[in-house]
Amino acid sequence: MLLTWGQLARVNLLTLQRLNVEHPNNINLTNSINTKVQGLRNNKELFYKWLVGFTDGDGTFSIAHQNGKWSLAFKISQHEYNARILYFIKSQLGIGNINKEDKTKMVNYRIRDRKKLLEIIFPIFDKNPLLTSKYFDYLKFKEAFNILEDSNLTKTQKDELMYNLVKKVPSESYISPAWEIIHNQVNNINDANKVMSKSWLIGFTEAEGSFYLVNKSANRMVHGFEITQKLDLIVLSAIACILGIKTTSKKTYHTVVTTNSRSIENIIKYYNSTMKGMKSFEFRVWARSYVKHKGDFTKLNEIRNKIRSRKLGTTIFTNS
């Protein structure tokens, strides 16, 4: 493996030695022990917040009609490279099924049992609201559930209500009601922390975040971090406040992105030992390469190629 536990311990020590800096926006590192990987395993409330963040990134609430029947499914899909995160979620929830699509190499975790949706999934997402426009999809999903479970409706009535329901779509300016407590505006880190928990942000980053190495010139490579979304600018604004970086809006998407060394160092501190899936591997390699090889183009290029090879299914061994 590219990292061993012994090597990682040394990296963490080096990181703490190097990263003795204050965040420009007083980054909130409180309760960081509770948001470590162990916390996700042992504390259900932290796990639920993490799950909502991951769902905001990669989850779906689907309503389907086939052979005259309606079905509901809570679904999270990942490439087989990161299948272990789905098994972790299944083990924590204790319900659902996992299947692999051989052609696409995608792995899907689904919960279709309406009784389980009512008993387990709805309470999680009612207590810990989605922060993106997927909140709209969740409300549709629950409304569909209520229609299908209503014994006073005929099949024809249910079909009509369901067809009308699936046509509903959110506006491009839709904002999750979770942000109403700060009047749908994020002006500073305190506003962001009132809505967005660290557990949520870790889950969302595992789904949507990118820790990467990028060429700045022919012989210069730097570390970068980015999260991009087509919608939900308010979500990225909150992330930007928490991590102390900027939000940029393009024609078709919004992004929080940085290659600034000080920002990268604070991001390393924030996410240290927090993630569960393969993103944790990528983060550890990325953070370690910053501490040990910042400015070394040849070494950083070698590390980037190894990460790419790993994603393509090549097993890598190194003592570096």
CSV table of N, CA and C in Angstrom, one decimal, residues 147-301:
chain,number,residue,atom,x,y,z
A,147,ILE,N,-48.8,9.1,-0.6
A,147,ILE,CA,-49.8,8.8,-1.6
A,147,ILE,C,-49.9,7.3,-1.7
A,148,LEU,N,-48.8,6.6,-1.9
A,148,LEU,CA,-48.8,5.1,-2.1
A,148,LEU,C,-49.3,4.4,-0.8
A,149,GLU,N,-49.1,5.0,0.3
A,149,GLU,CA,-49.6,4.3,1.6
A,149,GLU,C,-51.0,4.7,2.0
A,150,ASP,N,-51.6,5.6,1.2
A,150,ASP,CA,-53.0,6.0,1.6
A,150,ASP,C,-54.0,5.0,1.1
A,151,SER,N,-54.6,4.3,2.0
A,151,SER,CA,-55.5,3.2,1.6
A,151,SER,C,-56.9,3.8,1.2
A,152,ASN,N,-57.1,5.0,1.4
A,152,ASN,CA,-58.4,5.7,0.9
A,152,ASN,C,-58.4,6.0,-0.5
A,153,LEU,N,-57.2,6.0,-1.2
A,153,LEU,CA,-57.1,6.3,-2.6
A,153,LEU,C,-57.2,5.1,-3.5
A,154,THR,N,-57.9,5.2,-4.6
A,154,THR,CA,-57.9,4.1,-5.6
A,154,THR,C,-56.6,4.1,-6.4
A,155,LYS,N,-56.4,3.1,-7.1
A,155,LYS,CA,-55.2,3.0,-7.9
A,155,LYS,C,-55.1,4.1,-9.0
A,156,THR,N,-56.3,4.4,-9.5
A,156,THR,CA,-56.4,5.5,-10.5
A,156,THR,C,-56.0,6.9,-9.9
A,157,GLN,N,-56.6,7.1,-8.7
A,157,GLN,CA,-56.3,8.3,-8.0
A,157,GLN,C,-54.8,8.4,-7.7
A,158,LYS,N,-54.2,7.3,-7.2
A,158,LYS,CA,-52.8,7.3,-6.9
A,158,LYS,C,-51.9,7.6,-8.1
A,159,ASP,N,-52.3,6.9,-9.2
A,159,ASP,CA,-51.5,7.2,-10.5
A,159,ASP,C,-51.6,8.6,-10.9
A,160,GLU,N,-52.7,9.2,-10.8
A,160,GLU,CA,-52.9,10.6,-11.2
A,160,GLU,C,-52.0,11.5,-10.3
A,161,LEU,N,-52.1,11.3,-9.0
A,161,LEU,CA,-51.3,12.1,-8.1
A,161,LEU,C,-49.8,11.9,-8.3
A,162,MET,N,-49.4,10.7,-8.5
A,162,MET,CA,-48.0,10.4,-8.7
A,162,MET,C,-47.5,11.0,-10.0
A,163,TYR,N,-48.2,10.9,-11.1
A,163,TYR,CA,-47.8,11.4,-12.3
A,163,TYR,C,-47.6,13.0,-12.2
A,164,ASN,N,-48.5,13.6,-11.5
A,164,ASN,CA,-48.4,15.0,-11.3
A,164,ASN,C,-47.2,15.4,-10.4
A,165,LEU,N,-47.0,14.5,-9.4
A,165,LEU,CA,-45.9,14.8,-8.5
A,165,LEU,C,-44.5,14.7,-9.2
A,166,VAL,N,-44.3,13.6,-10.0
A,166,VAL,CA,-43.0,13.5,-10.6
A,166,VAL,C,-42.6,14.6,-11.6
A,167,LYS,N,-43.6,15.3,-12.0
A,167,LYS,CA,-43.4,16.4,-12.9
A,167,LYS,C,-42.8,17.6,-12.2
A,168,LYS,N,-42.9,17.7,-10.9
A,168,LYS,CA,-42.5,18.9,-10.2
A,168,LYS,C,-40.9,18.9,-10.1
A,169,VAL,N,-40.4,20.1,-10.4
A,169,VAL,CA,-38.9,20.3,-10.3
A,169,VAL,C,-38.6,21.6,-9.6
A,170,PRO,N,-37.5,21.6,-8.9
A,170,PRO,CA,-37.2,22.9,-8.2
A,170,PRO,C,-36.7,24.0,-9.2
A,171,SER,N,-36.8,25.2,-8.8
A,171,SER,CA,-36.3,26.3,-9.6
A,171,SER,C,-34.8,26.3,-9.4
A,172,GLU,N,-34.1,27.0,-10.3
A,172,GLU,CA,-32.6,27.1,-10.2
A,172,GLU,C,-32.2,27.8,-9.0
A,173,SER,N,-33.1,28.7,-8.5
A,173,SER,CA,-32.7,29.5,-7.3
A,173,SER,C,-33.2,28.8,-6.0
A,174,TYR,N,-33.7,27.6,-6.1
A,174,TYR,CA,-34.2,26.9,-4.9
A,174,TYR,C,-33.1,26.8,-3.8
A,175,ILE,N,-33.5,27.0,-2.6
A,175,ILE,CA,-32.6,26.9,-1.4
A,175,ILE,C,-33.3,26.0,-0.4
A,176,SER,N,-32.5,25.1,0.2
A,176,SER,CA,-33.1,24.2,1.2
A,176,SER,C,-33.6,25.1,2.4
A,177,PRO,N,-34.8,24.7,3.0
A,177,PRO,CA,-35.3,25.4,4.1
A,177,PRO,C,-34.3,25.4,5.3
A,178,ALA,N,-33.4,24.6,5.3
A,178,ALA,CA,-32.4,24.5,6.4
A,178,ALA,C,-31.7,25.8,6.6
A,179,TRP,N,-31.6,26.6,5.5
A,179,TRP,CA,-30.8,27.9,5.6
A,179,TRP,C,-31.7,29.0,6.1
A,180,GLU,N,-32.9,28.8,6.3
A,180,GLU,CA,-33.8,29.9,6.8
A,180,GLU,C,-33.4,30.5,8.1
A,181,ILE,N,-32.8,29.7,9.0
A,181,ILE,CA,-32.4,30.2,10.3
A,181,ILE,C,-31.3,31.3,10.2
A,182,ILE,N,-30.7,31.4,9.0
A,182,ILE,CA,-29.7,32.6,8.8
A,182,ILE,C,-30.2,33.4,7.7
A,183,HIS,N,-31.5,33.4,7.4
A,183,HIS,CA,-32.2,34.2,6.4
A,183,HIS,C,-31.6,34.0,5.0
A,184,ASN,N,-31.2,32.7,4.7
A,184,ASN,CA,-30.7,32.3,3.4
A,184,ASN,C,-29.4,33.1,3.0
A,185,GLN,N,-28.6,33.6,3.9
A,185,GLN,CA,-27.4,34.3,3.6
A,185,GLN,C,-26.3,33.8,4.5
A,186,VAL,N,-25.1,33.6,3.9
A,186,VAL,CA,-23.9,33.2,4.7
A,186,VAL,C,-23.0,34.4,4.6
A,187,ASN,N,-22.8,35.1,5.7
A,187,ASN,CA,-21.9,36.2,5.7
A,187,ASN,C,-20.6,36.0,6.4
A,188,ASN,N,-20.5,34.9,7.3
A,188,ASN,CA,-19.3,34.6,8.0
A,188,ASN,C,-19.3,33.2,8.5
A,189,ILE,N,-18.2,32.8,9.1
A,189,ILE,CA,-18.1,31.4,9.6
A,189,ILE,C,-19.2,31.1,10.6
A,190,ASN,N,-19.6,32.0,11.5
A,190,ASN,CA,-20.6,31.8,12.5
A,190,ASN,C,-21.9,31.4,11.8
A,191,ASP,N,-22.3,32.1,10.8
A,191,ASP,CA,-23.5,31.8,10.0
A,191,ASP,C,-23.4,30.4,9.5
A,192,ALA,N,-22.3,30.1,8.9
A,192,ALA,CA,-22.1,28.7,8.3
A,192,ALA,C,-22.2,27.6,9.3
A,193,ASN,N,-21.6,27.8,10.4
A,193,ASN,CA,-21.6,26.8,11.5
A,193,ASN,C,-23.0,26.6,12.1
A,194,LYS,N,-23.9,27.5,12.0
A,194,LYS,CA,-25.2,27.4,12.5
A,194,LYS,C,-26.0,26.4,11.7
A,195,VAL,N,-25.6,26.2,10.5
A,195,VAL,CA,-26.4,25.3,9.6
A,195,VAL,C,-25.6,24.0,9.2
A,196,MET,N,-24.3,24.2,9.0
A,196,MET,CA,-23.5,23.1,8.4
A,196,MET,C,-22.6,22.5,9.5
A,197,SER,N,-22.8,21.3,9.9
A,197,SER,CA,-21.9,20.6,10.9
A,197,SER,C,-20.7,20.1,10.2
A,198,LYS,N,-19.6,19.8,11.0
A,198,LYS,CA,-18.4,19.3,10.5
A,198,LYS,C,-18.7,17.9,9.9
A,199,SER,N,-19.5,17.1,10.6
A,199,SER,CA,-19.8,15.8,10.1
A,199,SER,C,-20.4,15.8,8.7
A,200,TRP,N,-21.4,16.8,8.5
A,200,TRP,CA,-22.0,16.9,7.2
A,200,TRP,C,-21.0,17.3,6.2
A,201,LEU,N,-20.1,18.2,6.5
A,201,LEU,CA,-19.1,18.6,5.5
A,201,LEU,C,-18.1,17.5,5.2
A,202,ILE,N,-17.8,16.7,6.1
A,202,ILE,CA,-16.9,15.6,5.8
A,202,ILE,C,-17.6,14.6,4.9
A,203,GLY,N,-18.9,14.3,5.1
A,203,GLY,CA,-19.6,13.4,4.2
A,203,GLY,C,-19.7,14.0,2.8
A,204,PHE,N,-20.0,15.3,2.8
A,204,PHE,CA,-20.2,15.9,1.5
A,204,PHE,C,-18.8,15.9,0.7
A,205,THR,N,-17.8,16.2,1.4
A,205,THR,CA,-16.4,16.2,0.8
A,205,THR,C,-16.1,14.8,0.3
A,206,GLU,N,-16.4,13.8,1.1
A,206,GLU,CA,-16.2,12.4,0.6
A,206,GLU,C,-16.9,12.1,-0.7
A,207,ALA,N,-18.0,12.7,-0.9
A,207,ALA,CA,-18.8,12.5,-2.2
A,207,ALA,C,-18.3,13.5,-3.3
A,208,GLU,N,-18.0,14.7,-2.9
A,208,GLU,CA,-17.8,15.8,-4.0
A,208,GLU,C,-16.5,16.4,-4.0
A,209,GLY,N,-15.7,16.2,-2.9
A,209,GLY,CA,-14.4,17.0,-2.8
A,209,GLY,C,-13.3,16.3,-3.7
A,210,SER,N,-12.3,17.2,-4.0
A,210,SER,CA,-11.2,16.7,-4.8
A,210,SER,C,-9.9,17.2,-4.2
A,211,PHE,N,-9.0,16.3,-3.8
A,211,PHE,CA,-7.7,16.6,-3.4
A,211,PHE,C,-6.8,16.2,-4.5
A,212,TYR,N,-6.1,17.2,-5.1
A,212,TYR,CA,-5.4,16.9,-6.3
A,212,TYR,C,-4.0,17.6,-6.4
A,213,LEU,N,-3.2,17.2,-7.4
A,213,LEU,CA,-2.0,17.9,-7.8
A,213,LEU,C,-2.1,18.4,-9.2
A,214,VAL,N,-1.8,19.7,-9.4
A,214,VAL,CA,-2.0,20.3,-10.7
A,214,VAL,C,-0.7,21.1,-11.1
A,215,ASN,N,-0.4,21.0,-12.4
A,215,ASN,CA,0.7,21.7,-13.0
A,215,ASN,C,0.4,23.2,-13.1
A,216,LYS,N,1.3,24.0,-12.5
A,216,LYS,CA,1.3,25.4,-12.6
A,216,LYS,C,2.1,25.9,-13.8
A,217,SER,N,3.2,25.1,-14.1
A,217,SER,CA,4.0,25.4,-15.3
A,217,SER,C,4.7,24.1,-15.7
A,218,ALA,N,5.6,24.1,-16.6
A,218,ALA,CA,6.2,22.9,-17.1
A,218,ALA,C,6.9,22.1,-16.1
A,219,ASN,N,7.5,22.8,-15.1
A,219,ASN,CA,8.2,22.1,-14.0
A,219,ASN,C,7.8,22.5,-12.6
A,220,ARG,N,6.6,22.9,-12.5
A,220,ARG,CA,6.1,23.3,-11.2
A,220,ARG,C,4.7,22.7,-11.0
A,221,MET,N,4.5,22.0,-9.8
A,221,MET,CA,3.3,21.3,-9.5
A,221,MET,C,2.9,21.7,-8.1
A,222,VAL,N,1.6,22.0,-7.9
A,222,VAL,CA,1.1,22.4,-6.6
A,222,VAL,C,-0.1,21.6,-6.1
A,223,HIS,N,-0.4,21.7,-4.9
A,223,HIS,CA,-1.6,21.0,-4.3
A,223,HIS,C,-2.8,21.8,-4.4
A,224,GLY,N,-3.9,21.2,-4.8
A,224,GLY,CA,-5.2,21.9,-4.9
A,224,GLY,C,-6.3,21.2,-4.2
A,225,PHE,N,-7.3,21.9,-3.9
A,225,PHE,CA,-8.6,21.4,-3.3
A,225,PHE,C,-9.7,22.1,-4.0
A,226,GLU,N,-10.8,21.3,-4.3
A,226,GLU,CA,-11.9,21.9,-5.0
A,226,GLU,C,-13.2,21.1,-4.7
A,227,ILE,N,-14.3,21.8,-4.6
A,227,ILE,CA,-15.7,21.2,-4.6
A,227,ILE,C,-16.5,22.1,-5.6
A,228,THR,N,-17.1,21.4,-6.6
A,228,THR,CA,-17.9,22.1,-7.6
A,228,THR,C,-19.3,21.7,-7.6
A,229,GLN,N,-20.3,22.6,-7.8
A,229,GLN,CA,-21.7,22.3,-7.9
A,229,GLN,C,-22.3,23.2,-9.0
A,230,LYS,N,-23.3,22.6,-9.6
A,230,LYS,CA,-24.1,23.4,-10.6
A,230,LYS,C,-25.1,24.3,-9.9
A,231,LEU,N,-25.6,23.9,-8.8
A,231,LEU,CA,-26.6,24.7,-8.1
A,231,LEU,C,-26.1,24.9,-6.7
A,232,ASP,N,-26.9,25.4,-5.8
A,232,ASP,CA,-26.6,25.5,-4.4
A,232,ASP,C,-25.4,26.3,-4.0
A,233,LEU,N,-25.3,27.6,-4.5
A,233,LEU,CA,-24.3,28.5,-4.2
A,233,LEU,C,-24.1,28.7,-2.7
A,234,ILE,N,-25.2,28.7,-2.0
A,234,ILE,CA,-25.2,29.0,-0.6
A,234,ILE,C,-24.4,27.9,0.2
A,235,VAL,N,-24.5,26.7,-0.3
A,235,VAL,CA,-23.7,25.6,0.3
A,235,VAL,C,-22.2,25.8,0.1
A,236,LEU,N,-21.8,26.2,-1.1
A,236,LEU,CA,-20.4,26.4,-1.3
A,236,LEU,C,-19.9,27.7,-0.6
A,237,SER,N,-20.8,28.7,-0.4
A,237,SER,CA,-20.4,29.8,0.3
A,237,SER,C,-20.1,29.5,1.8
A,238,ALA,N,-21.0,28.6,2.4
A,238,ALA,CA,-20.7,28.2,3.7
A,238,ALA,C,-19.4,27.4,3.8
A,239,ILE,N,-19.2,26.5,2.9
A,239,ILE,CA,-17.9,25.7,2.9
A,239,ILE,C,-16.7,26.6,2.8
A,240,ALA,N,-16.9,27.6,1.9
A,240,ALA,CA,-15.8,28.6,1.8
A,240,ALA,C,-15.5,29.3,3.1
A,241,CYS,N,-16.5,29.7,3.8
A,241,CYS,CA,-16.3,30.4,5.1
A,241,CYS,C,-15.6,29.5,6.1
A,242,ILE,N,-16.1,28.2,6.1
A,242,ILE,CA,-15.5,27.3,7.1
A,242,ILE,C,-14.1,26.9,6.8
A,243,LEU,N,-13.7,26.8,5.5
A,243,LEU,CA,-12.4,26.4,5.2
A,243,LEU,C,-11.5,27.6,4.9
A,244,GLY,N,-12.0,28.8,4.9
A,244,GLY,CA,-11.2,29.9,4.6
A,244,GLY,C,-10.7,30.1,3.2
A,245,ILE,N,-11.5,29.7,2.2
A,245,ILE,CA,-11.2,29.9,0.8
A,245,ILE,C,-12.3,30.6,0.1
A,246,LYS,N,-12.2,30.9,-1.1
A,246,LYS,CA,-13.1,31.7,-1.9
A,246,LYS,C,-14.1,30.9,-2.7
A,247,THR,N,-15.2,31.4,-3.0
A,247,THR,CA,-16.2,30.9,-3.9
A,247,THR,C,-16.1,31.6,-5.2
A,248,THR,N,-16.1,30.8,-6.3
A,248,THR,CA,-16.1,31.4,-7.7
A,248,THR,C,-17.3,30.9,-8.4
A,249,SER,N,-18.0,31.8,-9.1
A,249,SER,CA,-19.1,31.4,-9.9
A,249,SER,C,-18.8,31.5,-11.4
A,250,LYS,N,-19.0,30.5,-12.2
A,250,LYS,CA,-18.8,30.5,-13.6
A,250,LYS,C,-20.2,30.5,-14.3
A,251,LYS,N,-20.3,30.4,-15.6
A,251,LYS,CA,-21.5,30.4,-16.3
A,251,LYS,C,-22.4,29.3,-15.9
A,252,THR,N,-21.9,28.1,-15.8
A,252,THR,CA,-22.7,26.9,-15.6
A,252,THR,C,-22.5,26.2,-14.2
A,253,TYR,N,-21.6,26.7,-13.4
A,253,TYR,CA,-21.4,26.1,-12.1
A,253,TYR,C,-20.7,27.0,-11.1
A,254,HIS,N,-20.7,26.6,-9.9
A,254,HIS,CA,-20.0,27.3,-8.8
A,254,HIS,C,-19.0,26.4,-8.2
A,255,THR,N,-17.9,27.0,-7.7
A,255,THR,CA,-16.8,26.2,-7.1
A,255,THR,C,-16.1,26.9,-6.0
A,256,VAL,N,-15.7,26.1,-5.0
A,256,VAL,CA,-14.7,26.5,-4.0
A,256,VAL,C,-13.4,25.8,-4.4
A,257,VAL,N,-12.4,26.6,-4.6
A,257,VAL,CA,-11.1,26.0,-5.1
A,257,VAL,C,-9.9,26.8,-4.6
A,258,THR,N,-8.8,26.2,-4.2
A,258,THR,CA,-7.6,26.9,-3.8
A,258,THR,C,-6.4,26.0,-4.1
A,259,THR,N,-5.3,26.7,-4.4
A,259,THR,CA,-4.0,26.2,-4.4
A,259,THR,C,-3.0,26.9,-3.5
A,260,ASN,N,-3.6,27.8,-2.7
A,260,ASN,CA,-2.9,28.7,-1.8
A,260,ASN,C,-2.3,27.8,-0.7
A,261,SER,N,-1.0,27.9,-0.4
A,261,SER,CA,-0.3,27.1,0.6
A,261,SER,C,-0.9,27.1,2.0
A,262,ARG,N,-1.2,28.3,2.4
A,262,ARG,CA,-1.8,28.5,3.8
A,262,ARG,C,-3.1,27.8,3.9
A,263,SER,N,-3.9,28.0,2.8
A,263,SER,CA,-5.3,27.3,2.8
A,263,SER,C,-5.1,25.8,2.8
A,264,ILE,N,-4.2,25.3,2.0
A,264,ILE,CA,-4.0,23.9,1.9
A,264,ILE,C,-3.6,23.3,3.3
A,265,GLU,N,-2.7,24.0,4.0
A,265,GLU,CA,-2.3,23.6,5.3
A,265,GLU,C,-3.5,23.5,6.3
A,266,ASN,N,-4.4,24.5,6.2
A,266,ASN,CA,-5.5,24.5,7.1
A,266,ASN,C,-6.5,23.4,6.7
A,267,ILE,N,-6.7,23.1,5.4
A,267,ILE,CA,-7.5,22.0,4.9
A,267,ILE,C,-7.0,20.7,5.4
A,268,ILE,N,-5.7,20.5,5.4
A,268,ILE,CA,-5.0,19.3,5.9
A,268,ILE,C,-5.4,19.1,7.4
A,269,LYS,N,-5.3,20.2,8.2
A,269,LYS,CA,-5.7,20.1,9.6
A,269,LYS,C,-7.2,19.7,9.7
A,270,TYR,N,-8.0,20.4,9.0
A,270,TYR,CA,-9.5,20.2,9.1
A,270,TYR,C,-9.9,18.7,8.9
A,271,TYR,N,-9.3,18.1,7.8
A,271,TYR,CA,-9.8,16.8,7.4
A,271,TYR,C,-8.9,15.7,7.9
A,272,ASN,N,-7.9,16.0,8.7
A,272,ASN,CA,-7.0,14.9,9.2
A,272,ASN,C,-7.8,13.8,9.9
A,273,SER,N,-7.7,12.6,9.5
A,273,SER,CA,-8.2,11.4,10.1
A,273,SER,C,-9.7,11.4,10.2
A,274,THR,N,-10.4,12.0,9.3
A,274,THR,CA,-11.9,12.1,9.4
A,274,THR,C,-12.7,11.3,8.4
A,275,MET,N,-12.1,10.9,7.2
A,275,MET,CA,-12.9,10.3,6.2
A,275,MET,C,-12.8,8.8,6.2
A,276,LYS,N,-13.8,8.2,5.6
A,276,LYS,CA,-14.0,6.7,5.7
A,276,LYS,C,-13.7,6.0,4.5
A,277,GLY,N,-14.1,6.5,3.3
A,277,GLY,CA,-13.9,5.8,2.0
A,277,GLY,C,-12.6,6.0,1.4
A,278,MET,N,-12.5,5.7,0.1
A,278,MET,CA,-11.2,5.8,-0.6
A,278,MET,C,-10.7,7.2,-0.7
A,279,LYS,N,-11.6,8.2,-0.4
A,279,LYS,CA,-11.2,9.6,-0.4
A,279,LYS,C,-10.2,9.8,0.7
A,280,SER,N,-10.3,8.9,1.8
A,280,SER,CA,-9.3,9.0,2.9
A,280,SER,C,-7.9,8.6,2.4
A,281,PHE,N,-7.8,7.6,1.6
A,281,PHE,CA,-6.5,7.2,1.0
A,281,PHE,C,-6.0,8.4,0.2
A,282,GLU,N,-6.8,8.9,-0.7
A,282,GLU,CA,-6.3,10.0,-1.6
A,282,GLU,C,-5.9,11.2,-0.7
A,283,PHE,N,-6.6,11.5,0.3
A,283,PHE,CA,-6.3,12.6,1.2
A,283,PHE,C,-5.0,12.4,1.9
A,284,ARG,N,-4.8,11.2,2.4
A,284,ARG,CA,-3.5,10.9,3.2
A,284,ARG,C,-2.3,11.0,2.3
A,285,VAL,N,-2.4,10.5,1.1
A,285,VAL,CA,-1.3,10.6,0.1
A,285,VAL,C,-1.0,12.1,-0.2
A,286,TRP,N,-2.1,12.8,-0.5
A,286,TRP,CA,-2.1,14.2,-0.9
A,286,TRP,C,-1.4,15.0,0.3
A,287,ALA,N,-1.9,14.8,1.5
A,287,ALA,CA,-1.4,15.6,2.7
A,287,ALA,C,0.1,15.2,2.9
A,288,ARG,N,0.4,13.9,2.8
A,288,ARG,CA,1.8,13.5,3.1
A,288,ARG,C,2.7,14.1,2.0
A,289,SER,N,2.3,14.1,0.8
A,289,SER,CA,3.1,14.6,-0.3
A,289,SER,C,3.4,16.1,-0.1
A,290,TYR,N,2.4,16.8,0.5
A,290,TYR,CA,2.6,18.2,0.8
A,290,TYR,C,3.7,18.4,1.8
A,291,VAL,N,3.6,17.7,2.9
A,291,VAL,CA,4.5,17.8,4.0
A,291,VAL,C,5.9,17.4,3.6
A,292,LYS,N,6.0,16.3,2.8
A,292,LYS,CA,7.4,15.8,2.5
A,292,LYS,C,8.0,16.3,1.2
A,293,HIS,N,7.1,16.6,0.2
A,293,HIS,CA,7.6,16.9,-1.1
A,293,HIS,C,7.2,18.2,-1.8
A,294,LYS,N,6.6,19.1,-1.0
A,294,LYS,CA,6.2,20.3,-1.6
A,294,LYS,C,7.3,21.0,-2.4
A,295,GLY,N,7.1,21.4,-3.6
A,295,GLY,CA,8.1,22.0,-4.4
A,295,GLY,C,8.9,21.0,-5.2
A,296,ASP,N,8.8,19.7,-5.0
A,296,ASP,CA,9.6,18.7,-5.7
A,296,ASP,C,8.8,18.2,-6.9
A,297,PHE,N,8.9,18.8,-8.0
A,297,PHE,CA,8.1,18.5,-9.2
A,297,PHE,C,8.2,17.0,-9.6
A,298,THR,N,9.4,16.5,-9.6
A,298,THR,CA,9.5,15.1,-10.0
A,298,THR,C,8.8,14.1,-9.1
A,299,LYS,N,9.0,14.3,-7.8
A,299,LYS,CA,8.3,13.4,-6.8
A,299,LYS,C,6.8,13.6,-6.8
A,300,LEU,N,6.3,14.8,-6.9
A,300,LEU,CA,4.9,15.1,-6.9
A,300,LEU,C,4.2,14.5,-8.2
A,301,ASN,N,4.9,14.6,-9.3
A,301,ASN,CA,4.4,14.0,-10.5
A,301,ASN,C,4.3,12.5,-10.4
